[in-house]
Coordinates of C-alpha atoms and ligand atoms in Angstrom, one line a residue:
M857 CA 0.0 -0.4 -0.2
P858 CA 0.8 3.6 -1.2
N859 CA 2.2 6.3 1.6
F860 CA 1.2 9.7 1.0
A861 CA 2.5 13.0 2.6
I862 CA 0.9 16.3 3.4
V863 CA 2.7 19.5 4.4
L864 CA 1.0 22.3 5.4
A865 CA 2.5 25.4 4.9
A866 CA -0.4 27.7 3.9
G867 CA -0.3 30.3 7.1
K868 CA 0.7 32.9 7.8
G869 CA 2.7 33.1 10.6
T870 CA 1.6 36.2 11.6
R871 CA 3.6 35.2 14.8
M872 CA 7.1 35.5 12.9
R873 CA 6.6 39.0 12.2
T874 CA 8.5 38.4 9.3
K875 CA 8.4 39.1 5.8
L876 CA 9.4 35.9 4.5
P877 CA 6.5 33.0 4.9
K878 CA 7.2 30.8 8.0
C879 CA 7.7 27.8 6.1
A880 CA 10.4 29.7 3.8
F881 CA 12.1 31.4 7.0
P882 CA 15.6 29.7 7.0
I883 CA 16.9 27.7 9.8
L884 CA 20.8 27.7 9.3
K885 CA 20.7 29.2 6.4
K886 CA 18.3 26.5 5.0
P887 CA 14.2 27.0 4.4
M888 CA 12.2 25.3 7.2
I889 CA 10.3 23.8 4.7
E890 CA 13.2 22.3 3.0
Y891 CA 14.2 20.1 6.1
I892 CA 10.5 18.2 5.7
V893 CA 10.6 17.4 1.9
E894 CA 14.0 16.3 2.7
N895 CA 13.0 14.4 4.7
I896 CA 9.9 12.8 3.1
E897 CA 12.2 12.1 -0.1
D898 CA 14.5 10.0 2.0
S899 CA 11.1 8.2 3.3
D900 CA 9.4 5.2 2.2
I901 CA 6.3 8.1 0.9
D902 CA 5.0 7.6 -2.4
R903 CA 3.3 11.0 -3.3
A904 CA 4.0 14.6 -1.2
I905 CA 1.3 17.4 -1.4
A906 CA 2.8 20.9 0.3
V907 CA -0.5 23.1 0.9
V908 CA 0.3 26.6 0.4
G909 CA -1.4 29.8 0.0
H910 CA -0.1 33.1 1.7
E911 CA 2.8 33.7 -0.3
R912 CA 2.5 30.6 -2.3
K913 CA 4.7 32.0 -4.7
V914 CA 7.9 31.7 -2.3
I915 CA 7.1 28.2 -1.1
M916 CA 6.5 26.9 -4.7
D917 CA 10.0 28.5 -6.0
L918 CA 11.7 27.0 -3.1
L919 CA 10.6 23.3 -3.6
G920 CA 9.9 23.5 -7.6
N921 CA 8.2 20.2 -8.6
R922 CA 9.8 18.0 -5.4
V923 CA 6.1 18.2 -4.6
E924 CA 2.8 18.5 -5.8
Y925 CA 0.6 21.9 -5.0
A926 CA -3.0 22.1 -3.4
V927 CA -4.1 25.8 -2.8
Q928 CA -5.5 27.0 0.1
E929 CA -7.0 30.3 -0.5
D930 CA -8.2 32.0 2.8
Q931 CA -6.2 30.0 5.9
L932 CA -9.1 29.2 7.8
G933 CA -7.0 26.4 9.8
T934 CA -5.1 23.2 9.5
G935 CA -8.6 20.7 9.2
H936 CA -9.1 23.4 6.3
A937 CA -5.7 23.5 5.3
A938 CA -5.8 19.7 4.8
L939 CA -9.3 19.0 3.0
M940 CA -7.5 21.2 0.4
T941 CA -5.5 18.1 -0.6
K942 CA -8.8 16.6 -1.5
P943 CA -9.2 16.4 -5.2
L944 CA -5.7 15.0 -5.3
L945 CA -5.8 12.3 -2.9
E946 CA -9.1 11.0 -2.3
N947 CA -8.8 8.1 -4.5
E948 CA -6.2 7.2 -3.1
E949 CA -6.1 3.7 -1.3
G950 CA -2.9 3.9 1.7
T951 CA -1.7 6.0 4.8
T952 CA -1.3 9.4 4.9
L953 CA 1.1 11.4 7.1
I954 CA -0.1 15.0 8.0
L955 CA 3.1 17.3 9.0
L956 CA 3.1 20.9 9.9
G957 CA 5.4 22.9 7.7
D958 CA 6.6 24.4 10.6
M959 CA 8.7 21.3 12.3
P960 CA 11.9 21.9 10.7
L961 CA 13.7 19.3 13.4
I962 CA 11.8 16.3 12.3
S963 CA 13.9 13.4 11.1
Q964 CA 13.7 10.8 8.1
T965 CA 14.1 8.0 11.6
I966 CA 11.1 9.6 12.7
I967 CA 9.1 9.5 9.7
E968 CA 10.2 5.7 9.3
K969 CA 9.2 5.1 13.0
I970 CA 5.9 6.8 12.9
L971 CA 4.5 5.0 9.9
H972 CA 5.9 1.4 11.1
T973 CA 4.4 1.5 14.2
H974 CA 0.8 2.4 12.5
H975 CA 0.8 -0.1 10.0
K976 CA 2.0 -2.8 12.6
T977 CA -0.7 -1.5 14.9
A978 CA -3.7 -1.1 11.9
N979 CA -4.5 2.1 13.4
D980 CA -7.0 4.1 11.6
L981 CA -5.5 7.1 13.2
T982 CA -2.1 7.0 14.7
V983 CA -1.4 10.8 16.8
V984 CA 1.7 11.4 17.4
T985 CA 2.4 13.5 21.0
S986 CA 5.6 13.5 23.1
T987 CA 6.3 14.9 26.1
F988 CA 7.4 19.2 26.9
D989 CA 8.4 20.4 29.8
D990 CA 6.8 23.4 29.1
P991 CA 3.7 22.7 26.7
E992 CA 2.5 26.0 26.7
G993 CA 1.0 27.1 23.0
Y994 CA 1.0 23.7 21.6
G995 CA -2.8 21.3 22.1
R996 CA -2.7 19.1 24.8
I997 CA -3.3 14.9 24.9
L998 CA -6.7 14.5 26.6
R999 CA -6.6 10.7 27.9
D1000 CA -9.2 8.5 29.6
D1001 CA -9.0 6.6 32.6
Y1002 CA -7.4 3.8 30.1
G1003 CA -5.0 5.6 28.8
R1004 CA -6.7 6.0 25.3
I1005 CA -6.6 9.5 23.3
Q1006 CA -9.9 11.0 24.0
A1007 CA -9.2 14.4 22.5
I1008 CA -6.8 17.2 21.7
R1009 CA -6.9 20.7 23.1
E1010 CA -5.8 23.7 22.2
D1011 CA -4.0 25.5 24.1
K1012 CA -6.2 28.5 23.7
N1013 CA -9.7 26.4 24.5
A1014 CA -8.1 24.8 27.5
T1015 CA -8.5 24.8 31.6
D1016 CA -6.4 25.6 33.4
E1017 CA -6.6 21.7 34.2
E1018 CA -6.0 20.9 31.1
K1019 CA -3.4 23.3 30.3
R1020 CA -1.3 21.4 33.5
I1021 CA -1.1 18.1 30.5
N1022 CA 2.5 17.6 29.7
E1023 CA 1.6 15.4 26.3
I1024 CA 1.5 17.4 23.7
N1025 CA 0.0 17.0 20.0
T1026 CA 3.6 17.2 17.6
G1027 CA 0.9 18.1 14.6
I1028 CA 1.9 15.0 13.0
Y1029 CA -0.6 12.3 12.1
A1030 CA -0.6 9.4 10.2
V1031 CA -4.4 8.4 8.9
K1032 CA -6.1 5.8 6.7
N1033 CA -6.3 7.8 3.3
E1034 CA -9.9 6.6 2.7
L1035 CA -10.8 7.9 6.0
L1036 CA -9.3 10.9 5.8
F1037 CA -11.4 13.2 3.8
Q1038 CA -14.6 11.9 4.9
M1039 CA -13.4 13.3 8.5
L1040 CA -12.0 16.4 7.5
S1041 CA -15.3 17.2 5.5
K1042 CA -17.0 16.6 9.5
I1043 CA -15.0 19.3 11.3
E1044 CA -16.7 22.4 12.5
K1045 CA -15.6 25.8 12.6
D1046 CA -14.4 26.4 16.5
S1047 CA -16.0 29.1 18.2
L1048 CA -13.0 30.6 19.9
K1049 CA -10.7 30.9 16.9
K1050 CA -13.1 30.7 14.1
E1051 CA -10.7 27.9 12.6
Y1052 CA -11.1 24.3 11.6
Y1053 CA -8.7 22.8 13.7
L1054 CA -7.4 19.2 12.3
T1055 CA -7.1 18.4 15.7
D1056 CA -10.6 17.5 16.0
I1057 CA -10.0 14.8 14.0
V1058 CA -9.8 12.6 16.9
E1059 CA -12.9 13.1 18.6
L1060 CA -14.4 12.9 15.5
M1061 CA -12.8 9.3 15.0
K1062 CA -12.2 7.6 18.5
D1063 CA -15.3 6.0 19.1
D1064 CA -15.4 4.0 15.2
Y1065 CA -12.4 3.3 14.6
N1066 CA -8.6 2.4 15.9
V1067 CA -7.0 5.5 17.4
G1068 CA -3.7 5.4 18.6
T1069 CA -0.7 8.1 19.5
F1070 CA 2.7 7.0 19.2
T1071 CA 4.9 9.2 21.2
I1072 CA 8.4 11.0 20.5
R1073 CA 11.3 10.9 23.1
N1074 CA 13.3 13.4 22.3
P1075 CA 10.8 16.7 22.4
K1076 CA 13.6 18.7 20.4
H1077 CA 13.1 17.1 17.4
V1078 CA 9.3 18.1 17.3
M1079 CA 9.7 21.8 18.5
G1080 CA 7.1 24.1 16.1
V1081 CA 8.2 27.1 15.1
N1082 CA 5.9 30.0 15.7
D1083 CA 8.1 33.1 16.3
L1084 CA 12.1 34.3 16.0
V1085 CA 12.8 33.4 19.3
D1086 CA 11.8 29.3 18.3
V1087 CA 13.7 30.3 14.9
S1088 CA 16.9 31.0 17.4
E1089 CA 16.3 27.5 19.1
A1090 CA 15.9 25.5 16.5
E1091 CA 18.8 26.5 15.1
K1092 CA 20.9 25.9 18.3
I1093 CA 19.7 22.5 19.0
L1094 CA 20.3 21.9 15.4
R1095 CA 23.9 23.4 15.3
D1096 CA 24.7 21.4 18.9
E1097 CA 23.3 18.2 17.1
I1098 CA 25.2 18.5 14.3
N1099 CA 28.8 19.7 15.7
R1100 CA 28.2 16.4 18.1
G1101 CA 28.4 14.6 15.1
L1102 CA 30.8 15.8 13.8
M1103 CA 33.3 16.0 16.4
L1104 CA 32.4 12.6 16.9
S1105 CA 33.6 11.8 13.8
G1106 CA 36.9 13.5 13.9
V1107 CA 36.2 17.0 13.1
S1108 CA 37.7 19.5 15.9
M1109 CA 36.3 22.7 17.0
I1110 CA 37.7 25.2 19.0
N1111 CA 34.3 26.7 21.1
P1112 CA 31.6 24.6 19.2
E1113 CA 29.1 26.9 20.1
T1114 CA 30.3 29.5 18.2
I1115 CA 30.9 27.6 14.9
T1116 CA 27.9 26.8 12.9
I1117 CA 27.9 23.8 10.1
G1118 CA 24.9 23.6 8.0
H1119 CA 22.6 20.6 7.6
N1120 CA 24.0 19.5 3.9
V1121 CA 27.9 20.2 4.8
K1122 CA 30.2 17.1 4.3
I1123 CA 32.9 17.9 6.6
E1124 CA 36.2 15.1 6.7
G1125 CA 37.8 13.6 9.5
N1126 CA 41.4 15.2 10.8
V1127 CA 39.7 18.7 9.8
T1128 CA 40.2 21.8 12.3
I1129 CA 37.6 24.5 12.6
N1130 CA 38.5 27.4 14.3
P1131 CA 35.8 30.3 16.0
N1132 CA 33.6 31.9 14.3
T1133 CA 33.3 29.9 11.4
T1134 CA 30.1 29.5 9.2
I1135 CA 30.0 26.8 7.0
T1136 CA 26.3 26.1 4.9
G1137 CA 25.0 25.2 1.8
S1138 CA 26.5 22.1 0.3
S1139 CA 30.0 22.8 1.1
K1140 CA 32.7 19.7 1.1
I1141 CA 35.5 19.8 3.6
A1142 CA 38.4 17.8 2.7
E1143 CA 40.8 15.6 5.5
G1144 CA 43.8 18.4 7.0
A1145 CA 41.7 21.2 6.3
V1146 CA 41.6 24.1 8.9
I1147 CA 38.9 26.9 8.5
G1148 CA 39.0 30.2 10.8
P1149 CA 38.8 31.6 12.4
N1150 CA 36.1 34.3 11.4
T1151 CA 35.3 32.7 8.2
E1152 CA 32.4 32.1 6.0
I1153 CA 31.5 29.4 3.2
H1154 CA 28.8 29.0 1.9
N1155 CA 28.7 26.1 -1.2
G1156 CA 32.6 25.9 -1.1
I1157 CA 34.6 22.8 -1.8
I1158 CA 37.8 22.7 -0.1
H1159 CA 40.0 20.1 -0.6
E1160 CA 43.2 18.2 1.5
N1161 CA 45.0 20.6 4.0
V1162 CA 43.5 23.8 2.6
H1163 CA 44.0 26.6 5.5
V1164 CA 41.6 29.8 5.3
K1165 CA 41.4 32.4 7.6
H1166 CA 38.9 35.1 8.3
S1167 CA 38.1 35.2 5.0
L1168 CA 34.9 34.7 2.5
I1169 CA 34.4 32.0 0.5
Y1170 CA 30.9 31.7 -1.5
D1171 CA 30.1 28.8 -5.0
S1172 CA 33.5 28.5 -5.1
E1173 CA 36.4 25.5 -4.6
V1174 CA 40.5 25.4 -3.5
H1175 CA 42.4 22.7 -4.3
E1176 CA 44.9 21.1 -2.4
R1177 CA 47.5 22.7 0.1
T1178 CA 46.1 26.4 -1.4
T1179 CA 45.5 28.9 1.9
I1180 CA 43.7 31.7 1.9
G1181 CA 43.4 34.7 4.1
P1182 CA 43.5 36.4 6.4
F1183 CA 40.7 39.3 4.4
A1184 CA 40.2 37.3 1.1
H1185 CA 36.7 36.7 -0.9
L1186 CA 36.3 34.4 -3.0
R1187 CA 33.1 34.3 -4.6
N1188 CA 30.6 33.2 -8.1
H1189 CA 32.8 30.1 -9.0
A1190 CA 36.3 31.0 -8.2
N1191 CA 38.2 27.9 -8.9
I1192 CA 41.6 28.0 -6.8
G1193 CA 44.6 25.7 -8.3
R1194 CA 46.7 23.4 -5.4
D1195 CA 49.6 25.3 -3.6
N1196 CA 48.3 28.9 -4.1
R1197 CA 49.1 31.1 -1.7
V1198 CA 45.7 34.1 -1.9
G1199 CA 46.8 36.7 0.6
N1200 CA 45.2 39.5 2.5
F1201 CA 42.7 41.8 0.5
V1202 CA 42.5 39.7 -2.6
E1203 CA 39.2 39.7 -4.4
I1204 CA 38.7 36.6 -6.7
K1205 CA 35.6 36.2 -8.5
K1206 CA 34.7 33.6 -11.5
S1207 CA 38.2 32.6 -12.5
S1208 CA 40.5 29.9 -11.9
T1209 CA 44.1 29.4 -11.8
G1210 CA 46.7 26.4 -11.9
A1211 CA 49.0 25.0 -9.6
N1212 CA 51.5 27.4 -7.0
T1213 CA 49.5 30.7 -8.1
K1214 CA 50.2 33.3 -6.0
M1215 CA 48.3 36.9 -4.8
S1216 CA 49.9 37.4 -1.3
H1217 CA 48.0 40.9 -0.9
L1218 CA 45.7 43.5 -2.5
A1219 CA 44.6 41.9 -6.1
Y1220 CA 41.1 42.0 -7.9
I1221 CA 41.1 38.9 -10.2
G1222 CA 37.3 38.7 -12.0
D1223 CA 36.4 36.7 -15.1
T1224 CA 40.1 35.6 -15.6
E1225 CA 41.8 32.4 -16.6
C1226 CA 45.5 32.0 -15.1
G1227 CA 48.0 29.1 -15.5
S1228 CA 50.4 27.9 -12.7
G1229 CA 53.0 29.9 -11.5
V1230 CA 51.7 33.1 -11.5
N1231 CA 52.8 35.6 -9.3
F1232 CA 49.9 38.6 -9.2
G1233 CA 52.2 41.7 -7.2
S1234 CA 50.5 43.1 -4.7
G1235 CA 47.9 45.9 -5.9
S1236 CA 47.2 43.8 -9.1
V1237 CA 43.9 44.3 -10.7
T1238 CA 41.8 42.7 -13.9
V1239 CA 40.3 45.4 -15.4
N1240 CA 37.2 43.0 -16.0
Y1241 CA 34.6 45.7 -16.9
D1242 CA 34.1 48.6 -18.7
G1243 CA 31.0 50.0 -17.7
V1244 CA 28.6 48.1 -19.8
N1245 CA 30.5 44.4 -20.3
K1246 CA 32.6 42.3 -18.1
H1247 CA 35.6 41.0 -20.3
K1248 CA 38.0 38.4 -20.0
T1249 CA 41.5 38.1 -18.9
Y1250 CA 44.0 35.4 -20.1
I1251 CA 47.4 34.3 -18.2
G1252 CA 49.6 32.1 -19.5
D1253 CA 52.0 29.9 -17.1
D1254 CA 54.8 30.9 -14.9
V1255 CA 53.9 34.6 -15.4
F1256 CA 55.4 37.5 -13.7
I1257 CA 53.0 40.5 -12.6
G1258 CA 54.5 43.5 -11.2
C1259 CA 52.8 45.7 -8.4
N1260 CA 50.2 47.8 -9.2
T1261 CA 49.9 46.7 -12.5
N1262 CA 46.3 46.8 -14.4
L1263 CA 45.3 44.2 -16.7
I1264 CA 42.9 45.9 -19.3
A1265 CA 40.7 43.0 -20.2
P1266 CA 39.8 41.6 -22.7
I1267 CA 43.4 40.8 -22.9
R1268 CA 45.8 37.6 -23.5
I1269 CA 49.3 37.0 -21.3
E1270 CA 51.1 34.2 -23.0
D1271 CA 53.3 31.5 -20.6
N1272 CA 57.1 33.4 -19.7
V1273 CA 55.8 36.9 -19.6
F1274 CA 57.3 39.4 -17.1
I1275 CA 55.0 42.6 -16.7
A1276 CA 57.0 46.1 -15.0
A1277 CA 55.5 47.3 -12.1
G1278 CA 52.7 50.3 -12.3
S1279 CA 52.0 48.8 -15.8
T1280 CA 48.9 49.6 -17.4
V1281 CA 48.3 46.7 -20.4
T1282 CA 46.2 47.4 -22.7
K1283 CA 47.5 44.7 -25.8
D1284 CA 48.0 41.3 -25.4
I1285 CA 51.8 40.3 -24.9
P1286 CA 53.4 37.3 -26.5
K1287 CA 55.3 34.8 -24.8
G1288 CA 58.4 35.2 -23.2
A1289 CA 58.4 39.2 -23.5
L1290 CA 59.1 41.4 -20.9
A1291 CA 56.1 44.1 -21.0
I1292 CA 56.7 47.8 -19.6
A1293 CA 53.3 50.2 -19.9
R1294 CA 54.0 53.0 -18.0
G1295 CA 54.9 56.5 -18.4
H1296 CA 58.7 57.1 -18.8
Q1297 CA 60.8 58.4 -15.4
I1298 CA 62.5 62.3 -15.6
N1299 CA 64.8 63.1 -13.0
K1300 CA 65.1 66.7 -13.2
E1301 CA 68.8 67.5 -10.9
D1302 CA 68.3 69.8 -8.1
Y1303 CA 64.9 70.8 -8.6
A1304 CA 63.1 69.7 -5.6
K1305 CA 64.1 73.1 -3.5
N1306 CA 61.2 74.4 -5.7
L1307 CA 58.3 72.4 -4.1
I1308 CA 59.4 71.7 -1.1
K1309 CA 59.6 75.3 0.4
P1310 CA 60.5 76.1 3.8
K1311 CA 58.3 75.8 6.9
P1312 CA 57.8 79.1 8.5
K1313 CA 59.5 79.5 12.3
N1314 CA 57.0 79.1 15.0
N1315 CA 57.4 81.8 17.1
G1316 CA 56.0 79.5 20.1
E1317 CA 51.8 80.7 19.1
N1318 CA 49.7 79.1 17.6
S1319 CA 48.5 79.2 14.0
Ligands
UD1_234 C1 -0.7 23.6 16.0 C2 -1.8 22.4 16.3 C3 -1.2 22.2 17.3 C4 -0.2 21.4 17.7 C5 1.0 22.6 17.5 C6 2.6 21.8 17.0 C7 -3.8 22.7 15.3 C8 -5.2 23.7 15.7 N1 -3.2 22.8 15.8 O1 -0.7 24.5 16.4 O2 -2.5 20.9 18.3 O3 0.4 21.4 19.5 O4 0.7 22.9 15.9 O5 3.3 22.4 16.4 O6 -3.6 22.1 14.1 N2 -1.6 26.0 8.6 C9 -2.1 26.5 7.1 N3 -3.6 26.6 6.9 C10 -3.5 27.2 8.1 C11 -3.7 27.2 9.1 C12 -2.2 26.9 9.2 O7 -1.8 25.9 6.1 O8 -5.2 28.0 7.7 C13 -0.3 25.4 8.9 C14 1.1 26.9 8.6 O9 1.5 26.8 8.1 C15 1.8 25.8 9.9 C16 1.0 24.7 10.4 O10 -0.2 24.4 9.7 O11 2.8 25.6 8.8 C17 0.4 25.4 11.7 O12 -0.1 26.4 12.2 P1 0.2 26.7 13.5 O13 -0.7 28.1 13.5 O14 1.7 27.1 13.5 O15 -0.2 25.8 14.2 P2 -0.7 25.9 16.1 O16 -0.9 26.8 16.6 O17 1.4 26.1 16.1
CA235 CA1 3.2 26.1 14.5

């Protein structure tokens, strides 16, 4: 029998007070809903439907065709949101897992366990619960004297006594699909909140069907994110878990509480990460690398034994043993060869270098294909932009570029060229040439005295 998943993501997230719709808001730089969809993709689920509404384009742009969509025009509550999937799912036989779009810490293991329990117990409805020290804001699980679930009471509707119950509704349910839409259409508007509560499904089914619960032991994994304080808590939980896993796998972290590693980052053993470092996106860090302090890497591929400190690397690759920083900026598909040296205040954009190339200080390299053994003097600039278009620079192997050189693109510098310091190079340079492209120096003997006037004598008064 197939399994289906519904993710409710149509709500405004009013409590967030952010412009982005809640489910698109990032946790460790990745939109919340992507965590959920990723887990669904990794699980035994045949079709996934996201219910979207408020700012739906943002969510749909994020998820593309990874899920099917049902639209909830007006946000009339979670029960109403789930009902919007009726045209897509009502004729299916199987199990439907309903998830909320604001619980990013859920894992594939949890999803698999829920489905397994639901099937094993032959429940018609399994409500996933957990026990929270501070259950405020969550729906509470009401049970009878035999421990059977009777209802879910929303925080707003709960009596003082019910509010003391610590067992909460995580917002995840597994339900027999043939019954789901029948039940959803029976849900009535709550008189207090004027919403259709999905949670009412328990009371609707408990007498005639098998309704059970599955309890998640670690409450952290099922926290709901409703405001920006919750965002920071979710980030902390995720960060601590990721860092712990990495440290146990041989990644050394100095002050791990200041280190943020994204969910999809891969780091090999024998890597050292120094304080205040953030590595996110689909970055990969190979063995022996030393990263940080004060470094940000997003979608960076860092090869063996590279050292990066006080630097920014975005969408770029750095090969073996190269050192980056302090204060370097690699972006937009910079591809730096092995044994390079990229030093202080060097920016490299959409450029590649071969092995053993050095740009040790103060350089801008953009739209450049550069060979091996090249030395960029301090202050070298590839002048790639003419105010309208970007142009390419080609530099061969073993080229020496003197300090303060401008290479006006488009331009080709062939192998073994030597460019004199201070040159503004506008023409291609053939192999092996020495290029000097600067004004000639004139020394006027004994002339400086005409320019350097003696200072007036200070007779003790303030001038
Ligand atoms: C919900 C549950 C509560 C549970 C808690 C767990 C209900 C009535 N309450 O409360 O029992 O303890 O989650 O975190 O279900 N959404 C829509 N359309 C709507 C309303 C909401 O798609 O009309 C989506 C939201 O985008 C969100 C999710 O449903 O992703 C949950 O909505 P939210 O308002 O956060 O519910 P809670 O008050 O947290
Ligand atoms: Ca919520």
